[in-house]
Tab-separated table of N, CA, C and O in Angstrom:
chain	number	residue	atom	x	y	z
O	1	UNK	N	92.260	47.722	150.009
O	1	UNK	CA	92.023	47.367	148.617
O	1	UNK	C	93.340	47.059	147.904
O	1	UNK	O	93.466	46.048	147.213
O	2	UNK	N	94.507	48.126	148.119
O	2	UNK	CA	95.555	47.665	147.414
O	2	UNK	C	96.671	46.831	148.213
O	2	UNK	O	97.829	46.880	147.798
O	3	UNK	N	96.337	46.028	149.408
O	3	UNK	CA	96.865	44.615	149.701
O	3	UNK	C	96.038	43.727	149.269
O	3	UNK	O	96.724	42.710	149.366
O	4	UNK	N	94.733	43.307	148.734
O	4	UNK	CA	94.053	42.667	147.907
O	4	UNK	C	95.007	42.283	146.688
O	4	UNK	O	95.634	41.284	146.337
O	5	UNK	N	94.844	43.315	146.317
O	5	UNK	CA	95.062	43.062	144.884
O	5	UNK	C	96.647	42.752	144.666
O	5	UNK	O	96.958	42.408	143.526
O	6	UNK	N	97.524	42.825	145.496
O	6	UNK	CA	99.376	42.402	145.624
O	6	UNK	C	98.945	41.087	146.259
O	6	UNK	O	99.429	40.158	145.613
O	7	UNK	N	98.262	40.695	147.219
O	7	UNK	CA	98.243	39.390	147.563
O	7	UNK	C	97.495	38.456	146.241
O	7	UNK	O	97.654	37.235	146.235
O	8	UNK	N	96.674	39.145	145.132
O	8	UNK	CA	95.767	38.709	144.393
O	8	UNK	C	97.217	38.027	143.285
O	8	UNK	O	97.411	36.868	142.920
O	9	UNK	N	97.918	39.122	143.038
O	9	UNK	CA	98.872	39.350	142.159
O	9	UNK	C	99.907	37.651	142.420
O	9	UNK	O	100.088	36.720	141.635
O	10	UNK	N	100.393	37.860	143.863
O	10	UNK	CA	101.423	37.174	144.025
O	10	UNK	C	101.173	35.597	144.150
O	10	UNK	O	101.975	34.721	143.828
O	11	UNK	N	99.832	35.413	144.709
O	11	UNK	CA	99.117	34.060	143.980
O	11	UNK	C	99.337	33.147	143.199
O	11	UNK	O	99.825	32.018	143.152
O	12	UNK	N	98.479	34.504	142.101
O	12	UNK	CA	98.545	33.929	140.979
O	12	UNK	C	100.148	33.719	140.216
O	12	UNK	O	100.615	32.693	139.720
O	13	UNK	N	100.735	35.026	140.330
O	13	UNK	CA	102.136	34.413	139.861
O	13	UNK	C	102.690	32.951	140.565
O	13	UNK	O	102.976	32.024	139.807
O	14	UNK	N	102.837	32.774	142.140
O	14	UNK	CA	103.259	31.746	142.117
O	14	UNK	C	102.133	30.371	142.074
O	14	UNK	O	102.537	29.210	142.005
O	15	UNK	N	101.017	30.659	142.116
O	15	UNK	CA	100.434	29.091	141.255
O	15	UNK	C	100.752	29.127	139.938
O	15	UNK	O	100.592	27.922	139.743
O	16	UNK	N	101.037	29.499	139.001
O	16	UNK	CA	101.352	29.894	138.137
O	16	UNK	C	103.091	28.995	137.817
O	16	UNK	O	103.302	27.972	137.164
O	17	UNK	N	104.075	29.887	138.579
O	17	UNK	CA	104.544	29.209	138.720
O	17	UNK	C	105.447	27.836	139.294
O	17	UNK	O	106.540	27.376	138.961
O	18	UNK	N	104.521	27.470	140.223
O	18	UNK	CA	104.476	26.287	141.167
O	18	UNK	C	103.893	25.282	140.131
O	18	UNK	O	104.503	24.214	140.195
O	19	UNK	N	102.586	25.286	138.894
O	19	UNK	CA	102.413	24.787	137.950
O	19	UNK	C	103.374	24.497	137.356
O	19	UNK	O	104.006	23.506	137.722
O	20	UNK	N	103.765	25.192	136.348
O	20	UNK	CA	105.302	25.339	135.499
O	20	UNK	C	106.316	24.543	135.785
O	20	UNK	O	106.782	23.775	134.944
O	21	UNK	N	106.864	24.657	137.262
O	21	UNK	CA	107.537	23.841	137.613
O	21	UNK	C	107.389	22.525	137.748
O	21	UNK	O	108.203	21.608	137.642
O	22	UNK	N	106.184	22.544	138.012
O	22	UNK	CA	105.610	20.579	138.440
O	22	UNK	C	105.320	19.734	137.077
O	22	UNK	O	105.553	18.596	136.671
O	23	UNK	N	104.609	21.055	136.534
O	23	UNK	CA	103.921	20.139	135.137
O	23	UNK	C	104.752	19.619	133.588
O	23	UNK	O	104.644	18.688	132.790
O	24	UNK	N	105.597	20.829	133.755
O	24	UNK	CA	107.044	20.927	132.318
O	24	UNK	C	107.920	20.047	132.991
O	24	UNK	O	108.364	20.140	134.135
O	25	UNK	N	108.144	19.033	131.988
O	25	UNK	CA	109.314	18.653	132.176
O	25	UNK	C	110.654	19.044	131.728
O	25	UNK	O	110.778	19.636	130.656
O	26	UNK	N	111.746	18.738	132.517
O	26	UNK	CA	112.974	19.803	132.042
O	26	UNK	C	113.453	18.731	130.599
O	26	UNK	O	112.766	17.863	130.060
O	27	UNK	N	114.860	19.177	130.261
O	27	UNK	CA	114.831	18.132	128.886
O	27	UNK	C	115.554	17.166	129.493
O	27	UNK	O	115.927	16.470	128.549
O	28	UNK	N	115.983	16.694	130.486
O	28	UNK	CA	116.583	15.240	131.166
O	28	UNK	C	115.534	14.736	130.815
O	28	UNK	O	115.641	14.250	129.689
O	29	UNK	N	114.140	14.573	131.440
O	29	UNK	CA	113.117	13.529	131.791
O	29	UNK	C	112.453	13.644	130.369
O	29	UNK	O	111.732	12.789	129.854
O	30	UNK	N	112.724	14.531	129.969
O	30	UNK	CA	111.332	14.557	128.310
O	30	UNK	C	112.586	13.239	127.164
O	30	UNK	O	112.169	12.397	126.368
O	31	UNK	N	113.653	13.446	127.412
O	31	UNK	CA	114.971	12.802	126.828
O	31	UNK	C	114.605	11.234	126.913
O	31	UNK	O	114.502	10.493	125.935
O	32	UNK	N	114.424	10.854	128.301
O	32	UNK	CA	114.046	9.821	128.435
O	32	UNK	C	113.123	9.054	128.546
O	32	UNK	O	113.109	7.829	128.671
O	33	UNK	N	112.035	10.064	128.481
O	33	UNK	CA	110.393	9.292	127.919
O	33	UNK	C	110.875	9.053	126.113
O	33	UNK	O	110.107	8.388	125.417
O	34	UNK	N	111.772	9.463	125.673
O	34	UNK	CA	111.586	9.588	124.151
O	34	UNK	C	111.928	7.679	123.918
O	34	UNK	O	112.660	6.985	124.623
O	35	UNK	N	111.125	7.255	122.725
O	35	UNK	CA	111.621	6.149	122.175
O	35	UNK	C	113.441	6.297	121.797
O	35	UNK	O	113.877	7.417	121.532
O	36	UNK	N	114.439	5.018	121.809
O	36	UNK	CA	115.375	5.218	121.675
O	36	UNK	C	116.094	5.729	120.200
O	36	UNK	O	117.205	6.211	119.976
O	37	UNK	N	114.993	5.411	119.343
O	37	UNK	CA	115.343	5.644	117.921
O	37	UNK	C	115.150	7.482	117.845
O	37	UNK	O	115.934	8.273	117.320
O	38	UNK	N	114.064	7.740	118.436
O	38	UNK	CA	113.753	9.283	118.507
O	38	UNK	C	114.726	10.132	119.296
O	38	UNK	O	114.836	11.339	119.080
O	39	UNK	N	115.716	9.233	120.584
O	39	UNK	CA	116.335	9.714	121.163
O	39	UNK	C	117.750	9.951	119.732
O	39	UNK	O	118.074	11.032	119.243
O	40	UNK	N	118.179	8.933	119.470
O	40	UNK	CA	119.005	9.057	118.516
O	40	UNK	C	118.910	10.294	117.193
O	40	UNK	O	119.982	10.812	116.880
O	41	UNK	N	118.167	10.556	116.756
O	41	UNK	CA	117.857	11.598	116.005
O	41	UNK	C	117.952	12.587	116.639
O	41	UNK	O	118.614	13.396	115.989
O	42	UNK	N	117.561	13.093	117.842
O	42	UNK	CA	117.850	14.568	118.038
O	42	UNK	C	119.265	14.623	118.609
O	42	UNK	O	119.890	15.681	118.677
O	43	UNK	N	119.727	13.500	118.999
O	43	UNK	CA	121.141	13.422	119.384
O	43	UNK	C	122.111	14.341	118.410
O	43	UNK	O	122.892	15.222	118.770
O	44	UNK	N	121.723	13.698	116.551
O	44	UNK	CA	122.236	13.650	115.790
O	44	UNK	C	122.206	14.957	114.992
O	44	UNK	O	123.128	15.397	114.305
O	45	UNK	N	120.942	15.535	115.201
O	45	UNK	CA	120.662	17.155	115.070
O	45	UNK	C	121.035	18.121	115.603
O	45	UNK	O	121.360	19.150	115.009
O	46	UNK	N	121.060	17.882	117.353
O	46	UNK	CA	122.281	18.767	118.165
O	46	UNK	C	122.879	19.429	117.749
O	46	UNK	O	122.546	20.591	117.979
O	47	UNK	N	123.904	19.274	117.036
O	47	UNK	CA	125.181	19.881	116.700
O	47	UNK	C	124.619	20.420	115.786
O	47	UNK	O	124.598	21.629	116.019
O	48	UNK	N	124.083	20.159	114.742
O	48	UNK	CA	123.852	21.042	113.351
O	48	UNK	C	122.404	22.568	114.060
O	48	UNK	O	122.282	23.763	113.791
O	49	UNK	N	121.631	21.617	114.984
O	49	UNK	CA	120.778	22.604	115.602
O	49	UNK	C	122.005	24.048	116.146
O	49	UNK	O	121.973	25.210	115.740
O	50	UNK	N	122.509	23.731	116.666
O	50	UNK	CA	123.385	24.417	117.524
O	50	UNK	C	124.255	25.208	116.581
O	50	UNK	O	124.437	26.385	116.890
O	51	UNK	N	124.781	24.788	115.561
O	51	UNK	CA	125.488	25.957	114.673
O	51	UNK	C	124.405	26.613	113.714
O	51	UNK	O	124.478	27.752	113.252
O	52	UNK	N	123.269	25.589	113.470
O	52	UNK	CA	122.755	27.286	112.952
O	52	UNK	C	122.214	27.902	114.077
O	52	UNK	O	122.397	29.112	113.945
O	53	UNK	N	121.541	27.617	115.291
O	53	UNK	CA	121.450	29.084	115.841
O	53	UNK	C	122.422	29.817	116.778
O	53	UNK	O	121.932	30.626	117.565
O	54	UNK	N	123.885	29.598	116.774
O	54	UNK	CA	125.415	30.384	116.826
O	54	UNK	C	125.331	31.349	115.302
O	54	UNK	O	125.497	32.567	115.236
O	55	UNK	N	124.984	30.279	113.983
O	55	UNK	CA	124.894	31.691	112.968
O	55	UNK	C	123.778	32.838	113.090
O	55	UNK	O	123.878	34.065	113.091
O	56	UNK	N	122.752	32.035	113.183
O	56	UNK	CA	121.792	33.139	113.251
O	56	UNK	C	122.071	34.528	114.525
O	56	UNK	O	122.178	35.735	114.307
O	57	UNK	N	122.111	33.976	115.497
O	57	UNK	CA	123.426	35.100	116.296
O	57	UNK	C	123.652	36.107	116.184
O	57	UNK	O	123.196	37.195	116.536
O	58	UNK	N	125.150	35.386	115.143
O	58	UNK	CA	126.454	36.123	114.892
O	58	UNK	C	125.778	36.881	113.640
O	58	UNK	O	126.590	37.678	113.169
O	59	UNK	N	124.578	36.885	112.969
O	59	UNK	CA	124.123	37.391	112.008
O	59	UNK	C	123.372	38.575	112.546
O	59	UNK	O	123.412	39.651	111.949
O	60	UNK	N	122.630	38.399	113.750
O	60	UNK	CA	121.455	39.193	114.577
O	60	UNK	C	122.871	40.276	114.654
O	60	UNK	O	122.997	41.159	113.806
O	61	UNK	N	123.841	40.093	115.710
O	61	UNK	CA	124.610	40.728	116.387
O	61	UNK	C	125.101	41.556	115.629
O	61	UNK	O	125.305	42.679	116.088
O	62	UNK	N	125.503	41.224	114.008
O	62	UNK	CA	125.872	42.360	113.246
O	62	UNK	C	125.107	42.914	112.596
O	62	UNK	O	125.615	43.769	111.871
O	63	UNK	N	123.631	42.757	112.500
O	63	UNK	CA	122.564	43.370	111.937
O	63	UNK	C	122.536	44.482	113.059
O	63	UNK	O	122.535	45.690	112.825
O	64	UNK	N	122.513	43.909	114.291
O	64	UNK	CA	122.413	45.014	115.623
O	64	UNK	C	123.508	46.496	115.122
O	64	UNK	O	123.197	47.635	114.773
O	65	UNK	N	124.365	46.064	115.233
O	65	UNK	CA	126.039	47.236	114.854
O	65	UNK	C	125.839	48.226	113.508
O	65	UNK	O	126.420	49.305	113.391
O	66	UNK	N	125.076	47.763	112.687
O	66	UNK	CA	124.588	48.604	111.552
O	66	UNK	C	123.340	49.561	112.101
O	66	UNK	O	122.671	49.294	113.100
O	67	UNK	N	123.149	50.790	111.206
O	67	UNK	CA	122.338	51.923	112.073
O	67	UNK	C	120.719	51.534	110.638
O	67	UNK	O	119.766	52.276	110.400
O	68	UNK	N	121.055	50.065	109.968
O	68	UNK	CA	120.001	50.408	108.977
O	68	UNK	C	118.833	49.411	109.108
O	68	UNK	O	119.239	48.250	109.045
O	69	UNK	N	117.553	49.520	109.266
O	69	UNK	CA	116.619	48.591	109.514
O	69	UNK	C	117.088	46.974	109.371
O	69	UNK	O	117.793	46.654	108.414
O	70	UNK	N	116.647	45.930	110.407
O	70	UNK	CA	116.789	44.504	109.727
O	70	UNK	C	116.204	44.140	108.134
O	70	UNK	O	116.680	43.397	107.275
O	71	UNK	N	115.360	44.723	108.132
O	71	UNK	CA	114.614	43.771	106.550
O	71	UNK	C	115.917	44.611	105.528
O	71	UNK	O	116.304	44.063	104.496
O	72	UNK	N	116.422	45.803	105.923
O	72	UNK	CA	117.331	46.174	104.767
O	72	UNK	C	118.728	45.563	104.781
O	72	UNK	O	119.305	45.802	103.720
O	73	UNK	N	119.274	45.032	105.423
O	73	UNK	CA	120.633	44.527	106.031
O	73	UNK	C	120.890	43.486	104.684
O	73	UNK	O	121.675	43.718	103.764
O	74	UNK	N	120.162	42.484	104.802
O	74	UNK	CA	120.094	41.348	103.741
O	74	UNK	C	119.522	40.347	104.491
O	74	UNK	O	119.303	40.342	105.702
O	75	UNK	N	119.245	39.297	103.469
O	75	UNK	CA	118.923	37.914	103.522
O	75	UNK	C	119.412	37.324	104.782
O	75	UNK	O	120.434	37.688	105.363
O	76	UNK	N	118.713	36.507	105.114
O	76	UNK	CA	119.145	35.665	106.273
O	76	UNK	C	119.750	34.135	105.864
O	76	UNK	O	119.876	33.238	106.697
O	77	UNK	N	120.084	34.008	104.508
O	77	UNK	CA	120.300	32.548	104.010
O	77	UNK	C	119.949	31.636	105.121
O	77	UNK	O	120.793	31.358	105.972
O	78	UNK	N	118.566	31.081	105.164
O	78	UNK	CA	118.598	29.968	106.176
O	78	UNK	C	118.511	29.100	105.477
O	78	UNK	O	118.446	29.161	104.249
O	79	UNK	N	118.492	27.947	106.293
O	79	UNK	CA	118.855	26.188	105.500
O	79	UNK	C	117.557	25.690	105.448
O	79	UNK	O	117.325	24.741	104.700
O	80	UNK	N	116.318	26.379	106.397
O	80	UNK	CA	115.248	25.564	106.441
O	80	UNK	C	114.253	26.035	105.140
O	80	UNK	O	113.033	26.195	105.177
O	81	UNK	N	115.313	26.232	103.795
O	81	UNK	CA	114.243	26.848	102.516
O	81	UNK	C	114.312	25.453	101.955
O	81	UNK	O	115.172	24.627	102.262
O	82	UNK	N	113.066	25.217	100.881
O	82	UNK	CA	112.646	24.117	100.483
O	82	UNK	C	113.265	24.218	98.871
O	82	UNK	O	112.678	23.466	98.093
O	83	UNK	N	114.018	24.783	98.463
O	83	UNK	CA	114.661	25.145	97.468
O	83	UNK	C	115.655	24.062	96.848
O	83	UNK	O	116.332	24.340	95.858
């Protein structure tokens, strides 16, 4: 009964992920299905993508080092407010 259920187990994990692998594309090939104008825009977001989540981070990391809940620490000033 309990080689059933480890062979049941290991299956499914790898159809699972034998799926995953075949069906997701990595971001090379999703890059280049994109129209070129769409490619250009996230080109152009990159970098700004990328420093805010280096801040958000460096913000987590010192919320971590304090002994006082996250919601009490402060604000997270993010950029994505409609303000």
């Amino acid at each position: 009964m309990r080689k059933v259920g480890i062979i049941s187990f290991v299956g499914i994990v790898g159809t699972g992920l034998l799926l995953r692998y075949t069906i997701v594309p990595d971001e090379e090939k999703m890059l280049k299905s994109l129209s070129p104008e769409t490619r250009a825009i996230y080109e152009r977001n990159k970098v700004q993508r990328r420093e805010q989540h280096d801040k958000i981070m460096e913000q987590m990391i010192e919320s971590a080092k304090s002994d006082k809940p996250i919601w009490k620490v402060g604000p997270s000033n993010s950029t994505d407010s409609k303000s």
